[in-house]
PDB file of C-alpha atoms in Angstrom:
ATOM      1  CA  UNK A 161       0.553  -0.085  -0.226  1.00  0.00           C
ATOM      2  CA  UNK A 162       2.729   2.458   1.160  1.00  0.00           C
ATOM      3  CA  UNK A 163       4.924   1.568  -2.578  1.00  0.00           C
ATOM      4  CA  UNK A 164       1.269   2.373  -4.959  1.00  0.00           C
ATOM      5  CA  UNK A 165       0.943   5.995  -2.585  1.00  0.00           C
ATOM      6  CA  UNK A 166       4.237   6.551  -3.561  1.00  0.00           C
ATOM      7  CA  UNK A 167       3.764   6.000  -7.359  1.00  0.00           C
ATOM      8  CA  UNK A 168       1.023   8.018  -6.793  1.00  0.00           C
ATOM      9  CA  UNK A 169       2.520  10.562  -5.783  1.00  0.00           C
ATOM     10  CA  UNK A 170       5.406  10.537  -7.965  1.00  0.00           C
ATOM     11  CA  UNK A 171       3.053  10.879 -11.162  1.00  0.00           C
ATOM     12  CA  UNK A 172       0.880  13.367  -9.359  1.00  0.00           C
ATOM     13  CA  UNK A 173       3.714  15.217  -9.258  1.00  0.00           C
ATOM     14  CA  UNK A 174       5.285  14.561 -13.266  1.00  0.00           C
ATOM     15  CA  UNK A 175       2.344  15.562 -14.355  1.00  0.00           C
ATOM     16  CA  UNK A 176       2.386  19.002 -12.166  1.00  0.00           C
ATOM     17  CA  UNK A 177       5.837  19.722 -13.741  1.00  0.00           C
ATOM     18  CA  UNK A 178       5.174  19.420 -17.289  1.00  0.00           C
ATOM     19  CA  UNK A 179       1.551  20.690 -17.005  1.00  0.00           C
ATOM     20  CA  UNK A 180       1.646  24.050 -20.159  1.00  0.00           C
ATOM     21  CA  UNK A 181      -0.714  25.520 -17.188  1.00  0.00           C
ATOM     22  CA  UNK A 182       2.566  25.597 -14.728  1.00  0.00           C
ATOM     23  CA  UNK A 183       5.388  25.599 -17.370  1.00  0.00           C
ATOM     24  CA  UNK A 184       4.980  28.933 -19.047  1.00  0.00           C
ATOM     25  CA  UNK A 185       7.733  30.130 -21.001  1.00  0.00           C
ATOM     26  CA  UNK A 186       9.514  32.919 -19.803  1.00  0.00           C
ATOM     27  CA  UNK A 187       8.118  36.513 -21.205  1.00  0.00           C
ATOM     28  CA  UNK A 188      11.721  37.611 -22.497  1.00  0.00           C
ATOM     29  CA  UNK A 189      14.670  35.612 -23.731  1.00  0.00           C
ATOM     30  CA  UNK A 190      16.886  34.688 -20.784  1.00  0.00           C
ATOM     31  CA  UNK A 191      19.698  37.331 -23.114  1.00  0.00           C
ATOM     32  CA  UNK A 192      17.847  40.321 -21.897  1.00  0.00           C
ATOM     33  CA  UNK A 193      19.417  39.738 -18.911  1.00  0.00           C
ATOM     34  CA  UNK A 194      23.079  40.328 -20.093  1.00  0.00           C
ATOM     35  CA  UNK A 195      24.999  43.169 -18.090  1.00  0.00           C
ATOM     36  CA  UNK A 196      24.758  46.737 -19.868  1.00  0.00           C
ATOM     37  CA  UNK A 197      28.378  46.152 -21.377  1.00  0.00           C
ATOM     38  CA  UNK A 198      27.251  43.219 -23.787  1.00  0.00           C
ATOM     39  CA  UNK A 199      24.879  46.002 -25.539  1.00  0.00           C
ATOM     40  CA  UNK A 200      26.804  48.896 -24.908  1.00  0.00           C
ATOM     41  CA  UNK A 201      30.241  47.151 -26.539  1.00  0.00           C
ATOM     42  CA  UNK A 202      28.080  45.962 -29.843  1.00  0.00           C
ATOM     43  CA  UNK A 203      26.580  48.924 -29.892  1.00  0.00           C
ATOM     44  CA  UNK A 204      23.014  48.046 -29.388  1.00  0.00           C
ATOM     45  CA  UNK A 205      22.165  50.489 -26.478  1.00  0.00           C
ATOM     46  CA  UNK A 206      23.656  53.050 -25.804  1.00  0.00           C
ATOM     47  CA  UNK A 207      24.298  55.102 -22.267  1.00  0.00           C
ATOM     48  CA  UNK A 208      26.861  57.666 -22.286  1.00  0.00           C
ATOM     49  CA  UNK A 209      29.785  58.414 -24.822  1.00  0.00           C
ATOM     50  CA  UNK A 210      33.401  58.269 -24.177  1.00  0.00           C
ATOM     51  CA  UNK A 211      33.942  62.007 -24.781  1.00  0.00           C
ATOM     52  CA  UNK A 212      38.098  63.538 -25.046  1.00  0.00           C
ATOM     53  CA  UNK A 213      36.177  66.725 -24.689  1.00  0.00           C
ATOM     54  CA  UNK A 214      33.756  68.758 -22.769  1.00  0.00           C
ATOM     55  CA  UNK A 215      30.981  67.581 -24.749  1.00  0.00           C
ATOM     56  CA  UNK A 216      27.383  66.744 -23.084  1.00  0.00           C
ATOM     57  CA  UNK A 217      23.694  66.118 -24.176  1.00  0.00           C
ATOM     58  CA  UNK A 218      20.551  67.317 -22.544  1.00  0.00           C
ATOM     59  CA  UNK A 219      17.467  64.525 -23.347  1.00  0.00           C
ATOM     60  CA  UNK A 220      14.294  65.493 -22.648  1.00  0.00           C
ATOM     61  CA  UNK A 221      11.541  63.026 -22.883  1.00  0.00           C
ATOM     62  CA  UNK A 222       7.501  63.008 -23.530  1.00  0.00           C
ATOM     63  CA  UNK A 223       6.736  65.934 -24.966  1.00  0.00           C
ATOM     64  CA  UNK A 224       5.984  68.333 -27.351  1.00  0.00           C
ATOM     65  CA  UNK A 225       4.370  70.246 -25.028  1.00  0.00           C
ATOM     66  CA  UNK A 226       2.947  73.900 -26.115  1.00  0.00           C
ATOM     67  CA  UNK A 227       3.871  75.985 -23.121  1.00  0.00           C
ATOM     68  CA  UNK A 228       6.704  73.649 -21.573  1.00  0.00           C
ATOM     69  CA  UNK A 229       8.834  72.658 -24.353  1.00  0.00           C
ATOM     70  CA  UNK A 230       8.552  76.126 -25.438  1.00  0.00           C
ATOM     71  CA  UNK A 231       9.669  77.324 -22.396  1.00  0.00           C
ATOM     72  CA  UNK A 232      12.675  74.991 -22.486  1.00  0.00           C
ATOM     73  CA  UNK A 233      13.957  76.469 -25.765  1.00  0.00           C
ATOM     74  CA  UNK A 234      13.569  79.738 -24.704  1.00  0.00           C
ATOM     75  CA  UNK A 235      16.599  79.156 -21.627  1.00  0.00           C
ATOM     76  CA  UNK A 236      18.458  76.230 -24.646  1.00  0.00           C
ATOM     77  CA  UNK A 237      18.836  79.466 -26.778  1.00  0.00           C
ATOM     78  CA  UNK A 238      19.685  81.868 -24.766  1.00  0.00           C
ATOM     79  CA  UNK A 239      22.826  79.410 -23.554  1.00  0.00           C
ATOM     80  CA  UNK A 240      23.445  78.523 -26.665  1.00  0.00           C
ATOM     81  CA  UNK A 241      22.591  74.376 -26.384  1.00  0.00           C
ATOM     82  CA  UNK A 242      21.389  71.795 -28.619  1.00  0.00           C
ATOM     83  CA  UNK A 243      19.547  69.557 -27.237  1.00  0.00           C
ATOM     84  CA  UNK A 244      17.778  66.065 -28.076  1.00  0.00           C
ATOM     85  CA  UNK A 245      13.628  65.459 -27.935  1.00  0.00           C
ATOM     86  CA  UNK A 246      12.600  62.098 -27.031  1.00  0.00           C
ATOM     87  CA  UNK A 247       8.680  62.881 -29.378  1.00  0.00           C
ATOM     88  CA  UNK A 248       5.630  60.887 -27.958  1.00  0.00           C
ATOM     89  CA  UNK A 249       3.948  60.748 -30.651  1.00  0.00           C
ATOM     90  CA  UNK A 250       0.285  60.925 -30.017  1.00  0.00           C
ATOM     91  CA  UNK A 251       2.010  64.481 -28.890  1.00  0.00           C
ATOM     92  CA  UNK A 252       3.139  65.271 -32.194  1.00  0.00           C
ATOM     93  CA  UNK A 253       0.163  64.649 -33.680  1.00  0.00           C
ATOM     94  CA  UNK A 254      -0.665  67.289 -30.923  1.00  0.00           C
ATOM     95  CA  UNK A 255       1.425  69.653 -31.000  1.00  0.00           C
ATOM     96  CA  UNK A 256       2.702  69.207 -34.988  1.00  0.00           C
ATOM     97  CA  UNK A 257       4.221  73.008 -34.715  1.00  0.00           C
ATOM     98  CA  UNK A 258       6.240  72.468 -31.503  1.00  0.00           C
ATOM     99  CA  UNK A 259       8.098  69.600 -33.459  1.00  0.00           C
ATOM    100  CA  UNK A 260       8.912  71.757 -36.341  1.00  0.00           C
ATOM    101  CA  UNK A 261      10.201  74.667 -33.897  1.00  0.00           C
ATOM    102  CA  UNK A 262      12.656  72.239 -32.329  1.00  0.00           C
ATOM    103  CA  UNK A 263      13.844  71.328 -35.718  1.00  0.00           C
ATOM    104  CA  UNK A 264      14.248  74.543 -36.686  1.00  0.00           C
ATOM    105  CA  UNK A 265      16.243  75.540 -33.364  1.00  0.00           C
ATOM    106  CA  UNK A 266      18.627  73.236 -33.883  1.00  0.00           C
ATOM    107  CA  UNK A 267      17.620  70.857 -31.861  1.00  0.00           C
ATOM    108  CA  UNK A 268      17.182  66.577 -32.717  1.00  0.00           C
ATOM    109  CA  UNK A 269      14.025  64.801 -32.648  1.00  0.00           C
ATOM    110  CA  UNK A 270      14.100  61.210 -31.960  1.00  0.00           C
ATOM    111  CA  UNK A 271      11.435  58.062 -31.759  1.00  0.00           C
ATOM    112  CA  UNK A 272       9.854  57.443 -27.830  1.00  0.00           C
ATOM    113  CA  UNK A 273       6.598  55.768 -28.412  1.00  0.00           C
ATOM    114  CA  UNK A 274       3.560  56.814 -29.653  1.00  0.00           C
ATOM    115  CA  UNK A 275       1.185  56.264 -26.549  1.00  0.00           C
ATOM    116  CA  UNK A 276       4.184  55.852 -23.426  1.00  0.00           C
ATOM    117  CA  UNK A 277       3.011  53.044 -22.821  1.00  0.00           C
ATOM    118  CA  UNK A 278       5.179  50.100 -20.496  1.00  0.00           C
ATOM    119  CA  UNK A 279       6.946  47.539 -23.044  1.00  0.00           C
ATOM    120  CA  UNK A 280       7.331  44.831 -20.459  1.00  0.00           C
ATOM    121  CA  UNK A 281       5.037  42.430 -20.648  1.00  0.00           C
ATOM    122  CA  UNK A 282       4.298  44.032 -24.755  1.00  0.00           C
ATOM    123  CA  UNK A 283       3.831  42.003 -27.562  1.00  0.00           C
ATOM    124  CA  UNK A 284       6.428  41.918 -30.718  1.00  0.00           C
ATOM    125  CA  UNK A 285       3.677  43.600 -32.953  1.00  0.00           C
ATOM    126  CA  UNK A 286       2.422  46.395 -29.872  1.00  0.00           C
ATOM    127  CA  UNK A 287       5.662  47.084 -29.534  1.00  0.00           C
ATOM    128  CA  UNK A 288       6.542  47.796 -33.479  1.00  0.00           C
ATOM    129  CA  UNK A 289       3.480  49.441 -33.854  1.00  0.00           C
ATOM    130  CA  UNK A 290       4.129  51.792 -31.536  1.00  0.00           C
ATOM    131  CA  UNK A 291       7.901  52.777 -32.849  1.00  0.00           C
ATOM    132  CA  UNK A 292       5.978  52.624 -36.299  1.00  0.00           C
ATOM    133  CA  UNK A 293       2.698  55.138 -35.787  1.00  0.00           C
ATOM    134  CA  UNK A 294       5.377  57.450 -34.390  1.00  0.00           C
ATOM    135  CA  UNK A 295       8.328  57.342 -36.899  1.00  0.00           C
ATOM    136  CA  UNK A 296       4.284  58.505 -39.442  1.00  0.00           C
ATOM    137  CA  UNK A 297       3.841  60.608 -37.289  1.00  0.00           C
ATOM    138  CA  UNK A 298       7.070  63.164 -37.106  1.00  0.00           C
ATOM    139  CA  UNK A 299       7.438  62.329 -40.471  1.00  0.00           C
ATOM    140  CA  UNK A 300       4.214  64.102 -41.056  1.00  0.00           C
ATOM    141  CA  UNK A 301       4.720  66.564 -38.755  1.00  0.00           C
ATOM    142  CA  UNK A 302       8.668  67.424 -40.274  1.00  0.00           C
ATOM    143  CA  UNK A 303       9.312  65.844 -43.039  1.00  0.00           C
ATOM    144  CA  UNK A 304      12.194  63.491 -41.097  1.00  0.00           C
ATOM    145  CA  UNK A 305      12.253  60.397 -39.774  1.00  0.00           C
ATOM    146  CA  UNK A 306      14.267  60.000 -36.805  1.00  0.00           C
ATOM    147  CA  UNK A 307      16.998  57.658 -36.128  1.00  0.00           C
ATOM    148  CA  UNK A 308      17.128  57.624 -32.438  1.00  0.00           C
ATOM    149  CA  UNK A 309      14.739  55.345 -30.309  1.00  0.00           C
ATOM    150  CA  UNK A 310      13.974  55.506 -26.271  1.00  0.00           C
ATOM    151  CA  UNK A 311      12.029  53.273 -24.756  1.00  0.00           C
ATOM    152  CA  UNK A 312       9.882  54.359 -22.141  1.00  0.00           C
ATOM    153  CA  UNK A 313      11.222  53.885 -18.593  1.00  0.00           C
ATOM    154  CA  UNK A 314      14.589  53.038 -20.184  1.00  0.00           C
ATOM    155  CA  UNK A 315      12.725  49.261 -20.577  1.00  0.00           C
ATOM    156  CA  UNK A 316      14.564  46.907 -22.695  1.00  0.00           C
ATOM    157  CA  UNK A 317      14.890  43.433 -23.799  1.00  0.00           C
ATOM    158  CA  UNK A 318      16.087  41.568 -26.816  1.00  0.00           C
ATOM    159  CA  UNK A 319      12.621  41.966 -29.312  1.00  0.00           C
ATOM    160  CA  UNK A 320      12.700  45.748 -28.475  1.00  0.00           C
ATOM    161  CA  UNK A 321      16.619  45.596 -29.279  1.00  0.00           C
ATOM    162  CA  UNK A 322      15.847  43.715 -32.693  1.00  0.00           C
ATOM    163  CA  UNK A 323      12.492  45.790 -33.898  1.00  0.00           C
ATOM    164  CA  UNK A 324      14.710  48.930 -32.888  1.00  0.00           C
ATOM    165  CA  UNK A 325      17.667  47.912 -35.678  1.00  0.00           C
ATOM    166  CA  UNK A 326      15.391  46.220 -37.887  1.00  0.00           C
ATOM    167  CA  UNK A 327      13.656  50.422 -38.419  1.00  0.00           C
ATOM    168  CA  UNK A 328      16.845  51.425 -38.769  1.00  0.00           C
ATOM    169  CA  UNK A 329      16.880  53.065 -34.452  1.00  0.00           C
ATOM    170  CA  UNK A 330      19.342  53.653 -32.271  1.00  0.00           C
ATOM    171  CA  UNK A 331      17.944  52.974 -29.164  1.00  0.00           C
ATOM    172  CA  UNK A 332      19.199  55.564 -26.646  1.00  0.00           C
ATOM    173  CA  UNK A 333      18.992  55.104 -22.474  1.00  0.00           C
ATOM    174  CA  UNK A 334      21.330  58.139 -20.533  1.00  0.00           C
ATOM    175  CA  UNK A 335      24.165  57.988 -17.768  1.00  0.00           C
ATOM    176  CA  UNK A 336      22.837  56.538 -15.048  1.00  0.00           C
ATOM    177  CA  UNK A 337      24.252  59.043 -12.890  1.00  0.00           C
ATOM    178  CA  UNK A 338      22.222  61.623 -14.903  1.00  0.00           C
ATOM    179  CA  UNK A 339      19.153  60.272 -13.890  1.00  0.00           C
ATOM    180  CA  UNK A 340      17.512  64.098 -12.271  1.00  0.00           C
ATOM    181  CA  UNK A 341      14.568  62.799 -11.607  1.00  0.00           C
ATOM    182  CA  UNK A 342      12.408  65.603 -12.739  1.00  0.00           C
ATOM    183  CA  UNK A 343       9.361  63.927 -13.436  1.00  0.00           C
ATOM    184  CA  UNK A 344       8.627  63.387  -9.800  1.00  0.00           C
ATOM    185  CA  UNK A 345       8.944  67.918  -9.348  1.00  0.00           C
ATOM    186  CA  UNK A 346      12.047  66.670  -6.386  1.00  0.00           C
ATOM    187  CA  UNK A 347      12.858  70.743  -6.118  1.00  0.00           C
ATOM    188  CA  UNK A 348      15.308  72.651  -8.436  1.00  0.00           C
ATOM    189  CA  UNK A 349      18.460  72.515  -6.595  1.00  0.00           C
ATOM    190  CA  UNK A 350      17.737  68.878  -6.173  1.00  0.00           C
ATOM    191  CA  UNK A 351      17.291  68.931 -10.088  1.00  0.00           C
ATOM    192  CA  UNK A 352      20.591  71.369 -10.576  1.00  0.00           C
ATOM    193  CA  UNK A 353      23.299  69.420  -7.881  1.00  0.00           C
ATOM    194  CA  UNK A 354      22.180  65.819  -9.388  1.00  0.00           C
ATOM    195  CA  UNK A 355      23.720  67.171 -12.467  1.00  0.00           C
ATOM    196  CA  UNK A 356      25.492  69.538 -11.064  1.00  0.00           C
ATOM    197  CA  UNK A 357      27.573  67.204  -9.050  1.00  0.00           C
ATOM    198  CA  UNK A 358      27.754  64.246 -11.713  1.00  0.00           C
ATOM    199  CA  UNK A 359      29.173  66.004 -14.665  1.00  0.00           C
ATOM    200  CA  UNK A 360      31.512  64.155 -16.802  1.00  0.00           C
ATOM    201  CA  UNK A 361      32.517  63.982 -20.501  1.00  0.00           C
ATOM    202  CA  UNK A 362      30.244  62.541 -22.455  1.00  0.00           C
ATOM    203  CA  UNK A 363      27.007  62.464 -20.526  1.00  0.00           C
ATOM    204  CA  UNK A 364      23.608  61.560 -21.448  1.00  0.00           C
ATOM    205  CA  UNK A 365      21.036  63.622 -18.955  1.00  0.00           C
ATOM    206  CA  UNK A 366      17.669  62.314 -18.626  1.00  0.00           C
ATOM    207  CA  UNK A 367      14.742  65.134 -18.303  1.00  0.00           C
ATOM    208  CA  UNK A 368      11.902  65.572 -19.317  1.00  0.00           C
ATOM    209  CA  UNK A 369       9.454  68.867 -21.075  1.00  0.00           C
ATOM    210  CA  UNK A 370       6.420  67.546 -20.438  1.00  0.00           C
ATOM    211  CA  UNK A 371       5.473  67.357 -16.314  1.00  0.00           C
ATOM    212  CA  UNK A 372       1.934  67.911 -15.526  1.00  0.00           C
ATOM    213  CA  UNK A 373       1.587  71.475 -13.326  1.00  0.00           C
ATOM    214  CA  UNK A 374       5.519  71.845 -12.579  1.00  0.00           C
ATOM    215  CA  UNK A 375       8.370  74.186 -14.154  1.00  0.00           C
ATOM    216  CA  UNK A 376      11.258  72.948 -11.673  1.00  0.00           C
ATOM    217  CA  UNK A 377      12.490  71.267 -15.318  1.00  0.00           C
ATOM    218  CA  UNK A 378      13.152  74.929 -16.618  1.00  0.00           C
ATOM    219  CA  UNK A 379      13.991  76.505 -14.018  1.00  0.00           C
ATOM    220  CA  UNK A 380      16.383  74.123 -13.049  1.00  0.00           C
ATOM    221  CA  UNK A 381      18.336  74.407 -16.878  1.00  0.00           C
ATOM    222  CA  UNK A 382      18.580  78.028 -15.479  1.00  0.00           C
ATOM    223  CA  UNK A 383      21.402  77.470 -13.117  1.00  0.00           C
ATOM    224  CA  UNK A 384      23.049  73.848 -14.669  1.00  0.00           C
ATOM    225  CA  UNK A 385      23.611  76.007 -18.253  1.00  0.00           C
ATOM    226  CA  UNK A 386      25.857  78.466 -16.628  1.00  0.00           C
ATOM    227  CA  UNK A 387      27.483  77.109 -14.064  1.00  0.00           C
ATOM    228  CA  UNK A 388      27.900  74.397 -16.749  1.00  0.00           C
ATOM    229  CA  UNK A 389      29.292  76.394 -19.364  1.00  0.00           C
ATOM    230  CA  UNK A 390      31.358  77.964 -16.808  1.00  0.00           C
ATOM    231  CA  UNK A 391      33.517  74.955 -16.649  1.00  0.00           C
ATOM    232  CA  UNK A 392      33.876  74.778 -20.269  1.00  0.00           C
ATOM    233  CA  UNK A 393      31.290  72.452 -21.056  1.00  0.00           C
ATOM    234  CA  UNK A 394      29.276  72.112 -24.586  1.00  0.00           C
ATOM    235  CA  UNK A 395      25.877  71.009 -24.939  1.00  0.00           C
ATOM    236  CA  UNK A 396      25.048  68.858 -28.129  1.00  0.00           C
ATOM    237  CA  UNK A 397      22.921  66.636 -29.778  1.00  0.00           C
ATOM    238  CA  UNK A 398      23.067  62.705 -29.672  1.00  0.00           C
ATOM    239  CA  UNK A 399      24.183  62.561 -32.683  1.00  0.00           C
ATOM    240  CA  UNK A 400      26.658  65.184 -32.806  1.00  0.00           C
ATOM    241  CA  UNK A 401      28.292  63.957 -29.818  1.00  0.00           C
ATOM    242  CA  UNK A 402      28.144  60.560 -30.961  1.00  0.00           C
ATOM    243  CA  UNK A 403      30.475  62.122 -33.420  1.00  0.00           C
ATOM    244  CA  UNK A 404      33.140  62.813 -30.841  1.00  0.00           C
ATOM    245  CA  UNK A 405      33.180  59.076 -29.633  1.00  0.00           C
ATOM    246  CA  UNK A 406      36.091  57.676 -28.437  1.00  0.00           C
ATOM    247  CA  UNK A 407      35.600  54.143 -28.933  1.00  0.00           C
ATOM    248  CA  UNK A 408      37.326  52.123 -26.195  1.00  0.00           C
ATOM    249  CA  UNK A 409      39.868  49.587 -27.029  1.00  0.00           C
ATOM    250  CA  UNK A 410      37.720  46.535 -25.640  1.00  0.00           C
ATOM    251  CA  UNK A 411      35.054  47.486 -28.093  1.00  0.00           C
ATOM    252  CA  UNK A 412      32.982  45.391 -30.741  1.00  0.00           C
ATOM    253  CA  UNK A 413      32.190  46.215 -33.924  1.00  0.00           C
ATOM    254  CA  UNK A 414      29.475  44.119 -34.764  1.00  0.00           C
ATOM    255  CA  UNK A 415      27.491  44.956 -38.204  1.00  0.00           C
ATOM    256  CA  UNK A 416      24.073  45.246 -38.270  1.00  0.00           C
TER     257      UNK A 416
END
């Protein structure tokens, strides 16, 4: 009797392991968990750009916005700074004139998805639709298609990296030490100090030009830009920053 119970328990255990309801496939490939250096050395993702000169890239997510974006551009113009704006497609459709002004003033525009969903758990076809619709919206507004892409929240996996390449988009994130968290409205001084206390050559600084009911980013720029210009820094677009890249000795060149 004991032997029969043991065999029965073993059969039940094996059935549970092999059941499709129990053994779900991982939602993303295991290679998603490779460390930053793997993707960085291959050129799959850019976090920052090693440069000998004092160049930095200011980046602004979630716009365009007819109020905040224009105020930010006024400050940038005052200090002869160029920036890269990662645009949300449905906002491009609402405010195309702001996007055109960004280009007219020498800034770079880039893809930041159409409706700013979390890409975590999204099927590949939905991710691709987010990319394509934003490219189309920007092209309709400006006659140009971006070459840069930043996923909402900085989330990435093998699928979105592949889709970015397929659509001729370079994925760009940001320097980990230059995430200002300005979207939380932490205070002007905290935003400014985050940038000033961590400034390095080749930094990509993460900010936002659409934060609900806040002008802290604009006010922080009025502190950041004059101070860093005194230190000898110039503010350029991502594409220009990439043109000044000094390749590390262990850089792996991969043709896509």
